[in-house]
Short mmCIF file of C-alpha atoms and ligand atoms in Angstrom, two decimals:
data_model
loop_
_atom_site.label_atom_id
_atom_site.label_comp_id
_atom_site.label_asym_id
_atom_site.label_seq_id
_atom_site.Cartn_x
_atom_site.Cartn_y
_atom_site.Cartn_z
CA UNK D 224 -48.35 -58.32 -10.10
CA UNK D 225 -47.81 -56.23 -7.26
CA UNK D 226 -45.41 -56.46 -4.04
CA UNK D 227 -46.99 -55.75 -0.56
CA UNK D 228 -44.77 -52.93 1.28
CA UNK D 229 -43.74 -55.37 3.87
CA UNK D 230 -42.36 -57.68 1.26
CA UNK D 231 -40.40 -54.99 -0.53
CA UNK D 232 -37.67 -54.62 2.24
CA UNK D 233 -38.55 -57.91 3.90
CA UNK D 234 -39.95 -56.38 6.91
CA UNK D 235 -41.93 -59.39 8.15
CA UNK D 236 -38.64 -61.45 8.38
CA UNK D 237 -37.57 -59.19 10.99
CA UNK D 238 -40.17 -60.44 13.47
CA UNK D 239 -40.13 -63.91 15.31
CA UNK D 240 -42.51 -66.45 14.85
CA UNK D 241 -44.27 -65.64 18.08
CA UNK D 242 -44.47 -61.97 17.12
CA UNK D 243 -46.05 -62.83 13.83
CA UNK D 244 -48.58 -64.77 15.63
CA UNK D 245 -49.57 -62.24 17.69
CA UNK D 246 -49.68 -59.95 14.62
CA UNK D 247 -52.10 -62.54 13.02
CA UNK D 248 -54.48 -62.87 16.31
CA UNK D 249 -54.77 -59.15 16.79
CA UNK D 250 -55.42 -58.51 13.10
CA UNK D 251 -58.18 -61.45 13.23
CA UNK D 252 -59.88 -59.60 16.18
CA UNK D 253 -59.83 -56.18 14.57
CA UNK D 254 -61.15 -57.67 11.44
CA UNK D 255 -63.91 -59.16 13.29
CA UNK D 256 -65.09 -56.66 16.00
CA UNK D 257 -64.18 -53.45 14.81
CA UNK D 258 -63.27 -53.23 11.07
CA UNK D 259 -66.88 -53.79 9.96
CA UNK D 260 -68.24 -50.96 11.99
CA UNK D 261 -65.46 -48.41 12.51
CA UNK D 262 -66.43 -46.13 9.71
CA UNK D 263 -69.87 -45.91 11.11
CA UNK D 264 -68.61 -45.27 14.91
CA UNK D 265 -66.33 -42.55 13.53
CA UNK D 266 -69.23 -40.97 11.46
CA UNK D 267 -71.59 -41.03 14.50
CA UNK D 268 -68.63 -40.27 16.99
CA UNK D 269 -69.51 -43.17 19.26
CA UNK D 270 -68.48 -46.87 19.58
CA UNK D 271 -71.46 -49.16 19.90
CA UNK D 272 -70.64 -51.21 22.99
CA UNK D 273 -67.08 -50.01 24.20
CA UNK D 274 -67.42 -52.04 27.27
CA UNK D 275 -67.99 -55.10 25.44
CA UNK D 276 -65.14 -54.48 23.27
CA UNK D 277 -62.75 -53.58 26.11
CA UNK D 278 -63.92 -57.19 27.28
CA UNK D 279 -62.73 -58.71 24.00
CA UNK D 280 -59.52 -56.96 24.18
CA UNK D 281 -58.99 -58.49 27.67
CA UNK D 282 -59.86 -61.85 26.58
CA UNK D 283 -57.20 -61.73 24.09
CA UNK D 284 -54.66 -60.65 26.55
CA UNK D 285 -53.85 -57.17 25.09
CA UNK D 286 -54.62 -54.99 28.12
CA UNK D 287 -51.44 -54.36 29.96
CA UNK D 288 -49.94 -57.16 27.78
CA UNK D 289 -46.18 -56.11 28.59
CA UNK D 290 -46.65 -56.23 32.17
CA UNK D 291 -45.97 -59.10 34.68
CA UNK D 292 -48.46 -60.40 37.23
CA UNK D 293 -51.77 -59.38 38.32
CA UNK D 294 -53.38 -61.29 35.21
CA UNK D 295 -51.27 -59.41 32.66
CA UNK D 296 -49.98 -61.40 29.93
CA UNK D 297 -46.14 -60.54 30.39
CA UNK D 298 -45.30 -60.43 26.54
CA UNK D 299 -42.10 -58.56 25.25
CA UNK D 300 -42.25 -55.16 24.40
CA UNK D 301 -41.85 -55.81 20.70
CA UNK D 302 -44.72 -58.06 21.09
CA UNK D 303 -46.63 -55.53 22.39
CA UNK D 304 -45.44 -52.85 19.67
CA UNK D 305 -46.56 -55.53 17.07
CA UNK D 306 -50.19 -55.71 18.49
CA UNK D 307 -50.07 -51.78 18.64
CA UNK D 308 -49.29 -51.57 15.06
CA UNK D 309 -52.26 -54.02 14.16
CA UNK D 310 -54.83 -52.33 16.33
CA UNK D 311 -53.95 -48.96 14.95
CA UNK D 312 -54.04 -50.47 11.26
CA UNK D 313 -57.60 -50.65 12.13
CA UNK D 314 -58.22 -47.31 13.76
CA UNK D 315 -55.99 -45.03 15.85
CA UNK D 316 -59.21 -45.18 18.37
CA UNK D 317 -58.87 -48.60 19.01
CA UNK D 318 -55.13 -48.26 19.59
CA UNK D 319 -55.71 -45.50 21.93
CA UNK D 320 -58.21 -47.53 24.03
CA UNK D 321 -55.66 -49.92 24.68
CA UNK D 322 -52.79 -47.79 25.16
CA UNK D 323 -54.51 -45.84 27.76
CA UNK D 324 -56.01 -48.91 29.67
CA UNK D 325 -52.54 -50.55 29.33
CA UNK D 326 -49.76 -48.29 29.05
CA UNK D 327 -51.19 -45.31 31.00
CA UNK D 328 -53.77 -46.43 33.71
CA UNK D 329 -52.53 -49.73 34.31
CA UNK D 330 -48.92 -49.16 34.00
CA UNK D 331 -49.21 -46.04 36.21
CA UNK D 332 -50.88 -48.63 39.20
CA UNK D 333 -48.48 -51.43 38.16
CA UNK D 334 -45.34 -49.27 38.57
CA UNK D 335 -46.46 -46.66 41.32
CA UNK D 336 -49.30 -47.84 43.37
CA UNK D 337 -49.33 -49.52 46.77
CA UNK D 338 -49.68 -53.73 46.63
CA UNK D 339 -53.18 -53.38 47.87
CA UNK D 340 -54.24 -51.03 45.05
CA UNK D 341 -52.36 -53.13 42.48
CA UNK D 342 -54.37 -56.24 43.75
CA UNK D 343 -57.89 -54.04 43.72
CA UNK D 344 -57.52 -52.67 39.97
CA UNK D 345 -55.04 -54.62 37.88
CA UNK D 346 -56.73 -58.19 37.59
CA UNK D 347 -60.16 -56.86 36.43
CA UNK D 348 -58.29 -54.29 34.21
CA UNK D 349 -56.49 -56.64 32.45
CA UNK D 350 -59.39 -58.83 31.94
CA UNK D 351 -61.07 -55.57 30.39
CA UNK D 352 -63.89 -55.87 33.43
CA UNK D 353 -62.64 -52.80 34.89
CA UNK D 354 -61.85 -49.52 32.69
CA UNK D 355 -59.22 -46.94 33.43
CA UNK D 356 -58.12 -43.35 32.42
CA UNK D 357 -55.28 -41.07 32.74
CA UNK D 358 -55.68 -37.57 34.02
CA UNK D 359 -52.88 -35.30 33.33
CA UNK D 360 -53.68 -32.83 30.79
CA UNK D 361 -56.05 -29.63 32.09
CA UNK D 362 -57.73 -27.17 30.27
CA UNK D 363 -54.86 -24.37 30.97
CA UNK D 364 -52.09 -26.87 31.08
CA UNK D 365 -51.31 -29.54 28.22
CA UNK D 366 -47.61 -29.40 27.25
CA UNK D 367 -46.38 -27.80 30.71
CA UNK D 368 -48.11 -29.98 33.25
CA UNK D 369 -45.65 -28.93 35.66
CA UNK D 370 -47.89 -26.07 36.48
CA UNK D 371 -51.01 -27.89 36.66
CA UNK D 372 -53.76 -26.63 39.07
CA UNK D 373 -55.61 -29.62 40.15
CA UNK D 374 -54.71 -30.01 44.06
CA UNK D 375 -54.74 -32.43 46.48
CA UNK D 376 -54.56 -31.80 50.18
CA UNK D 377 -54.73 -33.83 53.36
CA UNK D 378 -57.59 -34.02 55.51
CA UNK D 379 -56.97 -36.09 58.44
CA UNK D 380 -56.39 -39.68 57.11
CA UNK D 381 -57.90 -38.92 53.63
CA UNK D 382 -56.74 -36.70 50.47
CA UNK D 383 -59.31 -34.11 49.06
CA UNK D 384 -58.72 -33.56 45.04
CA UNK D 385 -60.12 -30.66 43.33
CA UNK D 386 -59.52 -29.56 39.86
CA UNK D 387 -60.29 -30.36 36.34
CA UNK D 388 -58.53 -32.63 33.60
CA UNK D 389 -59.27 -32.17 30.13
CA UNK D 390 -59.03 -34.30 26.89
CA UNK D 391 -58.98 -37.70 28.82
CA UNK D 392 -59.39 -40.66 26.79
CA UNK D 393 -61.77 -43.38 28.13
CA UNK D 394 -62.81 -40.68 30.51
CA UNK D 395 -66.32 -41.16 30.74
CA UNK D 396 -66.11 -45.06 30.55
CA UNK D 397 -63.75 -45.33 33.22
CA UNK D 398 -64.19 -47.03 36.50
CA UNK D 399 -60.81 -45.77 37.95
CA UNK D 400 -59.12 -42.49 37.03
CA UNK D 401 -55.44 -41.97 37.63
CA UNK D 402 -55.19 -38.28 38.56
CA UNK D 403 -52.00 -36.52 38.50
CA UNK D 404 -52.34 -33.29 41.28
CA UNK D 405 -50.29 -30.72 42.97
CA UNK D 406 -49.52 -31.50 46.71
CA UNK D 407 -47.26 -29.79 49.35
CA UNK D 408 -44.99 -32.59 48.46
CA UNK D 409 -44.88 -32.03 44.57
CA UNK D 410 -46.84 -33.85 41.82
CA UNK D 411 -48.54 -37.04 43.09
CA UNK D 412 -50.87 -39.47 41.45
CA UNK D 413 -53.97 -41.13 42.91
CA UNK D 414 -55.99 -44.18 41.78
CA UNK D 415 -59.46 -42.45 42.10
CA UNK D 416 -62.69 -44.56 41.62
CA UNK D 417 -64.83 -42.80 39.43
CA UNK D 418 -68.06 -43.21 41.70
CA UNK D 419 -66.53 -41.00 44.41
CA UNK D 420 -69.10 -38.32 45.25
CA UNK D 421 -67.63 -35.01 43.61
CA UNK D 422 -66.30 -36.92 40.42
CA UNK D 423 -67.87 -36.39 37.15
CA UNK D 424 -66.89 -36.81 33.69
CA UNK D 425 -68.23 -35.05 30.51
CA UNK D 426 -67.87 -36.60 26.93
CA UNK D 427 -66.35 -34.13 24.61
CA UNK D 428 -68.28 -33.54 21.48
CA UNK D 429 -67.65 -32.21 18.26
CA UNK D 430 -64.09 -33.64 17.81
CA UNK D 431 -63.03 -34.13 13.93
CA UNK D 432 -60.30 -36.68 14.84
CA UNK D 433 -60.39 -39.91 16.84
CA UNK D 434 -64.13 -40.15 16.75
CA UNK D 435 -64.39 -43.83 17.47
CA UNK D 436 -62.67 -43.07 20.77
CA UNK D 437 -64.31 -41.56 24.06
CA UNK D 438 -62.60 -38.30 24.92
CA UNK D 439 -63.67 -36.53 28.43
CA UNK D 440 -63.36 -33.66 30.48
CA UNK D 441 -62.98 -34.72 34.00
CA UNK D 442 -64.35 -32.52 37.21
CA UNK D 443 -63.10 -33.09 40.42
CA UNK D 444 -65.09 -31.05 43.31
CA UNK D 445 -64.04 -31.91 46.91
CA UNK D 446 -63.23 -35.80 45.96
CA UNK D 447 -62.44 -37.47 49.02
CA UNK D 448 -60.28 -40.67 48.74
CA UNK D 449 -58.16 -42.73 51.71
CA UNK D 450 -54.26 -42.41 51.69
CA UNK D 451 -54.11 -46.17 50.15
CA UNK D 452 -55.26 -44.28 46.74
CA UNK D 453 -52.09 -42.03 46.61
CA UNK D 454 -49.13 -43.71 45.06
CA UNK D 455 -46.74 -43.85 47.87
CA UNK D 456 -43.37 -43.33 46.54
CA UNK D 457 -43.13 -41.01 43.50
CA UNK D 458 -43.10 -37.32 43.67
CA UNK D 459 -42.86 -34.58 40.62
CA UNK D 460 -43.41 -35.28 36.78
CA UNK D 461 -41.14 -38.39 36.97
CA UNK D 462 -44.41 -40.30 38.01
CA UNK D 463 -46.88 -39.19 34.72
CA UNK D 464 -43.54 -39.08 32.40
CA UNK D 465 -42.59 -42.72 33.19
CA UNK D 466 -46.29 -43.60 31.96
CA UNK D 467 -46.29 -41.49 29.02
CA UNK D 468 -43.00 -43.02 27.86
CA UNK D 469 -44.57 -46.29 27.75
CA UNK D 470 -47.64 -44.99 25.76
CA UNK D 471 -45.25 -43.18 23.21
CA UNK D 472 -43.48 -46.48 22.48
CA UNK D 473 -46.88 -47.96 21.42
CA UNK D 474 -47.66 -44.87 19.15
CA UNK D 475 -44.18 -45.49 17.69
CA UNK D 476 -45.60 -48.90 16.17
CA UNK D 477 -49.28 -47.87 15.99
CA UNK D 478 -48.60 -44.93 13.54
CA UNK D 479 -46.90 -47.34 11.29
CA UNK D 480 -50.13 -49.57 11.44
CA UNK D 481 -52.35 -46.48 10.20
CA UNK D 482 -49.78 -45.72 7.53
CA UNK D 483 -49.94 -49.23 6.27
CA UNK D 484 -53.69 -49.22 5.70
CA UNK D 485 -53.30 -45.88 3.79
CA UNK D 486 -50.64 -47.26 1.67
CA UNK D 487 -52.29 -50.59 1.07
CA UNK D 488 -55.41 -48.76 0.15
CA UNK D 489 -53.56 -46.39 -2.39
CA UNK D 490 -51.64 -49.06 -3.79
CA UNK D 491 -54.73 -51.16 -4.58
CA UNK D 492 -56.50 -48.14 -5.67
CA UNK D 493 -53.61 -46.91 -8.10
CA UNK D 494 -53.69 -50.23 -9.90
CA UNK D 495 -57.50 -50.48 -10.29
CA UNK D 496 -58.43 -46.79 -11.24
CA UNK D 497 -58.30 -45.80 -14.72
CA UNK D 498 -57.82 -42.64 -16.32
CA UNK D 499 -56.49 -41.48 -19.64
CA UNK D 500 -56.85 -45.41 -20.77
CA UNK D 501 -54.54 -46.80 -18.25
CA UNK D 502 -54.32 -47.24 -14.30
CA UNK D 503 -53.21 -44.30 -12.64
CA UNK D 504 -50.61 -46.39 -10.92
CA UNK D 505 -48.81 -46.42 -14.55
CA UNK D 506 -48.04 -42.90 -14.34
CA UNK D 507 -44.68 -41.85 -12.85
CA UNK D 508 -45.91 -39.30 -10.43
CA UNK D 509 -48.27 -41.69 -8.95
CA UNK D 510 -45.50 -44.17 -8.71
CA UNK D 511 -43.27 -41.54 -7.07
CA UNK D 512 -45.91 -40.97 -4.41
CA UNK D 513 -46.14 -44.89 -3.67
CA UNK D 514 -42.55 -45.28 -3.83
CA UNK D 515 -41.78 -42.44 -1.17
CA UNK D 516 -44.69 -43.94 1.11
CA UNK D 517 -43.22 -47.27 0.89
CA UNK D 518 -39.88 -45.92 2.00
CA UNK D 519 -40.80 -43.92 4.77
CA UNK D 520 -43.46 -46.69 5.91
CA UNK D 521 -40.32 -49.06 5.82
CA UNK D 522 -38.06 -46.72 7.75
CA UNK D 523 -40.71 -46.36 10.34
CA UNK D 524 -41.14 -50.04 10.82
CA UNK D 525 -37.53 -50.45 11.18
CA UNK D 526 -37.33 -47.68 13.71
CA UNK D 527 -39.90 -49.36 15.49
CA UNK D 528 -38.38 -52.79 15.47
CA UNK D 529 -35.13 -51.13 16.61
CA UNK D 530 -36.57 -49.51 19.67
CA UNK D 531 -38.56 -52.48 20.46
CA UNK D 532 -35.54 -54.56 20.55
CA UNK D 533 -33.83 -51.90 22.90
CA UNK D 534 -36.74 -51.93 25.20
CA UNK D 535 -36.55 -55.70 25.37
CA UNK D 536 -33.16 -55.34 26.26
CA UNK D 537 -34.01 -52.68 28.85
CA UNK D 538 -31.69 -50.00 27.42
CA UNK D 539 -34.53 -47.71 25.65
CA UNK D 540 -33.97 -44.15 26.68
CA UNK D 541 -36.85 -41.31 26.73
CA UNK D 542 -34.97 -39.58 24.04
CA UNK D 543 -35.02 -42.45 21.78
CA UNK D 544 -38.93 -42.94 22.16
CA UNK D 545 -38.90 -39.33 21.17
CA UNK D 546 -36.93 -40.29 18.09
CA UNK D 547 -39.73 -42.77 17.11
CA UNK D 548 -42.84 -40.81 18.04
CA UNK D 549 -41.80 -37.83 16.36
CA UNK D 550 -40.67 -39.33 13.09
CA UNK D 551 -43.25 -42.16 12.88
CA UNK D 552 -46.54 -39.84 13.42
CA UNK D 553 -45.26 -37.41 11.09
CA UNK D 554 -44.35 -39.71 8.41
CA UNK D 555 -47.72 -41.38 8.90
CA UNK D 556 -49.74 -38.51 8.61
CA UNK D 557 -47.82 -37.66 5.30
CA UNK D 558 -48.46 -41.18 4.05
CA UNK D 559 -52.11 -40.84 4.83
CA UNK D 560 -52.38 -37.28 3.21
CA UNK D 561 -50.37 -38.56 0.12
CA UNK D 562 -52.52 -41.73 0.05
CA UNK D 563 -55.70 -39.61 -0.09
CA UNK D 564 -54.41 -37.74 -3.05
CA UNK D 565 -54.19 -40.80 -5.01
CA UNK D 566 -57.74 -41.67 -4.50
CA UNK D 567 -59.10 -38.32 -5.67
CA UNK D 568 -62.46 -37.52 -4.65
CA UNK D 569 -62.78 -40.89 -2.98
CA UNK D 570 -60.20 -39.97 -0.76
CA UNK D 571 -62.57 -37.87 1.28
CA UNK D 572 -65.04 -40.54 1.85
CA UNK D 573 -65.57 -42.84 4.77
CA UNK D 574 -66.28 -45.51 2.24
CA UNK D 575 -62.20 -45.82 2.20
CA UNK D 576 -60.16 -45.65 5.68
CA UNK D 577 -57.65 -43.22 4.26
CA UNK D 578 -59.37 -39.79 5.35
CA UNK D 579 -60.14 -41.47 8.76
CA UNK D 580 -56.75 -42.44 9.63
CA UNK D 581 -55.34 -39.02 8.48
CA UNK D 582 -57.84 -37.23 10.63
CA UNK D 583 -56.81 -39.65 13.45
CA UNK D 584 -53.15 -38.97 13.15
CA UNK D 585 -54.02 -35.33 13.89
CA UNK D 586 -54.56 -36.35 17.41
CA UNK D 587 -52.04 -38.57 17.69
CA UNK D 588 -49.67 -36.17 16.48
CA UNK D 589 -50.56 -33.97 19.45
CA UNK D 590 -51.09 -36.18 22.06
CA UNK D 591 -48.18 -37.84 24.18
CA UNK D 592 -46.15 -34.75 23.51
CA UNK D 593 -46.62 -32.79 20.56
CA UNK D 594 -44.05 -32.58 17.65
CA UNK D 595 -42.66 -29.59 19.19
CA UNK D 596 -42.27 -31.14 22.40
CA UNK D 597 -40.35 -33.91 21.03
CA UNK D 598 -38.15 -31.65 18.89
CA UNK D 599 -37.21 -29.66 21.75
CA UNK D 600 -36.31 -32.94 23.87
CA UNK D 601 -33.97 -34.03 20.90
CA UNK D 602 -32.56 -30.45 20.50
CA UNK D 603 -31.81 -30.42 24.17
CA UNK D 604 -29.87 -34.02 24.14
CA UNK D 605 -28.10 -32.54 21.02
CA UNK D 606 -27.28 -29.14 22.17
CA UNK D 607 -27.19 -29.42 26.02
CA UNK D 608 -29.52 -26.23 25.89
CA UNK D 609 -32.98 -26.44 27.20
CA UNK D 610 -35.38 -24.28 24.70
CA UNK D 611 -38.59 -25.22 26.79
CA UNK D 612 -38.90 -22.03 28.51
P1 FAD M 729 -50.51 -26.50 24.14
O1 FAD M 729 -49.76 -27.40 25.49
O2 FAD M 729 -51.51 -25.54 24.65
O3 FAD M 729 -49.85 -26.60 22.93
C1 FAD M 729 -50.35 -25.51 21.82
C2 FAD M 729 -49.17 -25.64 20.78
O4 FAD M 729 -48.08 -24.74 21.08
C3 FAD M 729 -48.50 -26.89 20.22
O5 FAD M 729 -48.36 -26.95 19.04
C4 FAD M 729 -47.18 -27.09 21.32
O6 FAD M 729 -46.36 -27.97 20.44
C5 FAD M 729 -46.90 -25.67 21.30
N1 FAD M 729 -46.10 -25.30 22.17
C6 FAD M 729 -46.17 -25.29 23.67
N2 FAD M 729 -45.33 -25.06 24.29
C7 FAD M 729 -44.17 -24.84 23.49
C8 FAD M 729 -42.66 -24.47 23.68
N3 FAD M 729 -42.27 -24.30 24.77
N4 FAD M 729 -42.19 -24.22 22.30
C9 FAD M 729 -42.66 -24.51 21.24
N5 FAD M 729 -43.85 -24.98 21.09
C10 FAD M 729 -44.70 -24.93 22.13
N6 FAD M 729 -54.11 -36.10 28.13
C11 FAD M 729 -54.31 -36.81 29.20
O7 FAD M 729 -53.78 -36.41 30.23
N7 FAD M 729 -54.89 -37.95 29.07
C12 FAD M 729 -55.43 -38.14 27.92
O8 FAD M 729 -55.77 -39.60 27.84
C13 FAD M 729 -55.36 -37.87 26.74
N8 FAD M 729 -56.07 -37.99 25.67
C14 FAD M 729 -56.09 -37.29 24.73
C15 FAD M 729 -56.78 -37.49 23.52
C16 FAD M 729 -56.99 -36.53 22.40
C17 FAD M 729 -57.97 -37.16 21.22
C18 FAD M 729 -56.46 -35.55 22.35
C19 FAD M 729 -56.50 -34.73 21.11
C20 FAD M 729 -55.62 -34.90 23.41
C21 FAD M 729 -55.40 -35.97 24.56
N9 FAD M 729 -54.79 -35.44 25.63
C22 FAD M 729 -54.81 -36.49 26.68
C23 FAD M 729 -54.32 -34.29 25.88
C24 FAD M 729 -52.59 -33.94 25.11
O9 FAD M 729 -51.97 -34.99 25.89
C25 FAD M 729 -52.61 -32.52 24.89
O10 FAD M 729 -53.62 -32.06 24.08
C26 FAD M 729 -51.12 -32.31 24.56
O11 FAD M 729 -50.09 -32.55 25.62
C27 FAD M 729 -50.91 -30.91 24.32
O12 FAD M 729 -51.44 -30.17 25.14
P2 FAD M 729 -52.58 -28.96 24.47
O13 FAD M 729 -53.57 -29.34 23.75
O14 FAD M 729 -53.03 -28.23 25.79
O15 FAD M 729 -51.59 -27.99 23.74
#
């Protein structure tokens, strides 16, 4: 008789009936559409039908689900978080697909674009018919986007964009790219249709992480867009950072999904696998690993729920998201690596989900602000001193 980690600390009791129902339906979608194929996609480094998958996610109302209007579901932040957890329990690539569409591309347009642009893009994006990406990182500017080189200059009533964006999730699938560029007025955002002349996307190969996810380099070579494509109000990094805070919040939950899958797998394996004439789960060293994993998983979920409730109350601050992103991704990757040791040689095989999750989390550790960046954000809050430069 074993106890599921969620039952150990009574985690499911923290959620409302509605939150549990959303978890169930997302879990069912992932089990039906992705789970049976994801190890193969990871091995091949490509998703069979990403557009079809995006439409499925749209049908379930998962795209921009916590946004209001324009065909979005308008759920609570906690419900969105619960969905992220279930998506990432399947694969971080699946959660990334949803995060980039909803929390980065759609949120940027929903929050900052003109009404005309919102009407143009958001309903199709919510339905999964139109795919978006979010271009902030550049080949030479990742953690330090303030010095980005991509530039937008006025040309009559239009803007001309030139530059390169790197490591862009959904980049070569996207119909619309949110591009952040330097202008004479500071950094500004643009919703750029990807079929505009001068825009090209090149899929990045040879990734050893997040392989069931499309990542691309975007090249903008004299891309001309009308003034209506520019986000009218926002100037400076406040624009992209507001979007990153949304996506980071989803990761706080998502990382615990990857951790849960690894922990469940290791727990099952420890009970079934016998060495020296007894289940390896009977050895104290294995029990210590499982207990430590369960404790960190419990703490991570508690933190996610806490931040979700703060977000629903409208009081969540960026540094609180940093606590969650820093802790939960760091602990999730540790849980996956420990789970891998419990599986012995099987731990390195894609026949089990553990190494896939561990490798995926290497990306999650880096994107949306590296561990070091979130550490410095917290350090600055604690000391009043900025250590960034
Ligand atoms: P760098 O900034 O060069 O950092 C390298 C190392 O130096 C890191 O450990 C960093 O923490 C450390 N470092 C840097 N500055 C300091 C400092 N002041 N003090 C201490 N340490 C420091 N970006 C997008 O815009 N859109 C996307 O959709 C997107 N998707 C991604 C998908 C994947 C799979 C990956 C891997 C990345 C994605 N990214 C995306 C990019 C990601 O956000 C960046 O990789 C990340 O911000 C780090 O930038 P960098 O890789 O250039 O590393």
